PDB file of C-alpha atoms in Angstrom:
ATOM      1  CA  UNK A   1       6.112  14.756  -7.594  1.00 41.00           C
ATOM      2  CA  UNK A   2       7.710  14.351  -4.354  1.00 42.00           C
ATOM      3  CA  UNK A   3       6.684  15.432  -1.072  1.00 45.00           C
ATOM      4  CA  UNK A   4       2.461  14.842  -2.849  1.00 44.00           C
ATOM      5  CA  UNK A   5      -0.240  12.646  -1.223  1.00 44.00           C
ATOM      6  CA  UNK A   6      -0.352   9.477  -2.242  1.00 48.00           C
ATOM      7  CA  UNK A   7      -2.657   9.413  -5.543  1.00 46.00           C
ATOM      8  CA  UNK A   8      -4.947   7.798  -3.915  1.00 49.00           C
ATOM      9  CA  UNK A   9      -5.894   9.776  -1.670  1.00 54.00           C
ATOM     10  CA  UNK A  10      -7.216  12.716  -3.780  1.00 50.00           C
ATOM     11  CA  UNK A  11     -10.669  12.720  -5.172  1.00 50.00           C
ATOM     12  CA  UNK A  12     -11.183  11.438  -8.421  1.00 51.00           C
ATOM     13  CA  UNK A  13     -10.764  14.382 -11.070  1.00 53.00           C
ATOM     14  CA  UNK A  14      -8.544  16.435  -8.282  1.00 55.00           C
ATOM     15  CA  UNK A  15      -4.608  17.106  -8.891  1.00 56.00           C
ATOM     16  CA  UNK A  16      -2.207  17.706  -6.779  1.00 59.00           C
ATOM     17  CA  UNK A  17       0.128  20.985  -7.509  1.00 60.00           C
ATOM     18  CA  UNK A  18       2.886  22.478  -5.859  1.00 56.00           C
ATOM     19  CA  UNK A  19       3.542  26.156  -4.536  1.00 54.00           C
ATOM     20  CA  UNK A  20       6.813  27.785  -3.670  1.00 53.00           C
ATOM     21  CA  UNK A  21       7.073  26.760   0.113  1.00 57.00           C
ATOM     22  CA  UNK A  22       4.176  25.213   0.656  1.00 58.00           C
ATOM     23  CA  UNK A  23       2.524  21.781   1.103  1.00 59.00           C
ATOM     24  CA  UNK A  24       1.330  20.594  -2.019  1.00 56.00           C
ATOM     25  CA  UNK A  25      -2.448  21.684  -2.783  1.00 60.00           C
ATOM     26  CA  UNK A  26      -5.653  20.077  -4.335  1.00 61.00           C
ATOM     27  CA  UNK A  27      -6.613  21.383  -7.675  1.00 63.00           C
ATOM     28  CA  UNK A  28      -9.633  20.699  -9.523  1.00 62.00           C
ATOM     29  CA  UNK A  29      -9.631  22.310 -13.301  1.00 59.00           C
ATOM     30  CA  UNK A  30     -13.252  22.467 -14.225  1.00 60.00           C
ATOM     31  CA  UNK A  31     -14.359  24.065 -17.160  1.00 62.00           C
ATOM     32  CA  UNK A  32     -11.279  25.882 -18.033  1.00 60.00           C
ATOM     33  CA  UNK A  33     -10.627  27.109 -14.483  1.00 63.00           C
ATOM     34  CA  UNK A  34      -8.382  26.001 -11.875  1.00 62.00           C
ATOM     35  CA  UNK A  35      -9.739  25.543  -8.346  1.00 65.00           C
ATOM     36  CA  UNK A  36      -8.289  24.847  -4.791  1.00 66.00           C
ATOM     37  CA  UNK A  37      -9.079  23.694  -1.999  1.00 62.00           C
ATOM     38  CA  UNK A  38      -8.597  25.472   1.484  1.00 60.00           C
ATOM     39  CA  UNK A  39      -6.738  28.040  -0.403  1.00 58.00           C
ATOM     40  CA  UNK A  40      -5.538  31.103   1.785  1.00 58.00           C
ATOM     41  CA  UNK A  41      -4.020  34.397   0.899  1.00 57.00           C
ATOM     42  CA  UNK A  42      -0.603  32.919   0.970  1.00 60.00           C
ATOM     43  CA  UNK A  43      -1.149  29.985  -1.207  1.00 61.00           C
ATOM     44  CA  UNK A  44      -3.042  32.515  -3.835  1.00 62.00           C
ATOM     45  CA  UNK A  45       0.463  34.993  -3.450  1.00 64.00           C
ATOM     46  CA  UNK A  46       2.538  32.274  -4.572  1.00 67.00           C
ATOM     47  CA  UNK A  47       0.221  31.135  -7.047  1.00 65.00           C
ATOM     48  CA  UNK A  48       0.299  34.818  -9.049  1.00 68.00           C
ATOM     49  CA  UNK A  49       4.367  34.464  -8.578  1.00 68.00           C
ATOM     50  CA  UNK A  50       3.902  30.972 -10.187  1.00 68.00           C
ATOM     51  CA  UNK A  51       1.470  32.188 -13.019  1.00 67.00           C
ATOM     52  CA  UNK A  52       3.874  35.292 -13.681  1.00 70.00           C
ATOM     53  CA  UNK A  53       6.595  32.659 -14.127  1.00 71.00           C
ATOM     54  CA  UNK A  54       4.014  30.160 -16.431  1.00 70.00           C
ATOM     55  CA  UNK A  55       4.484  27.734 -14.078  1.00 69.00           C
ATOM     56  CA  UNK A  56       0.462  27.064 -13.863  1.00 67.00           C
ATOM     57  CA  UNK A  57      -2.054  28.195 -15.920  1.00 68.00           C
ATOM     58  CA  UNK A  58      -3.384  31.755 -15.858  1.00 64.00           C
ATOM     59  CA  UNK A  59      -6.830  30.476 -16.014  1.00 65.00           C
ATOM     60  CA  UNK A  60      -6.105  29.451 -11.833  1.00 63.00           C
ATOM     61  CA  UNK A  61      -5.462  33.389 -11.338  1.00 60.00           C
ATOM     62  CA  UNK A  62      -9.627  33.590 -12.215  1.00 60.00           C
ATOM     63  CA  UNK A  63     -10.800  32.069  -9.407  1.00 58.00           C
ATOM     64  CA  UNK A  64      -9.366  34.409  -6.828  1.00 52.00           C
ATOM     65  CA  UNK A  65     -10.210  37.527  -8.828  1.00 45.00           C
TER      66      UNK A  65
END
């Protein structure tokens, strides 16, 4: 993905996903739910515009609920 960290510097079990205009974010899926780190209410915005699209899973839209 261009533009992300290098791999190395995430934590081990931590992914790196993009959002629409936005630096790309750490994401940790742990037992079926995705979770960010430092997310604020713009990052969680974009994410429902990406889970309305399918472009994450709808599981991430849990842990802002």
């Amino acid at each position: 993905m261009s533009g992300a960290p290098d791999e190395g510097d995430r934590p081990p079990g931590f992914y790196w996903i993009s959002v629409a205009g936005g630096s790309p974010e750490v994401a940790h899926f742990v037992e079926g739910e995705w979770w960010l780190t430092g997310a604020d209410s713009r990052v969680v915005d974009e994410i429902e515009v990406l889970i309305e699209q399918s472009l994450v899973p709808p599981t991430l839209r849990n842990r802002f609920a």
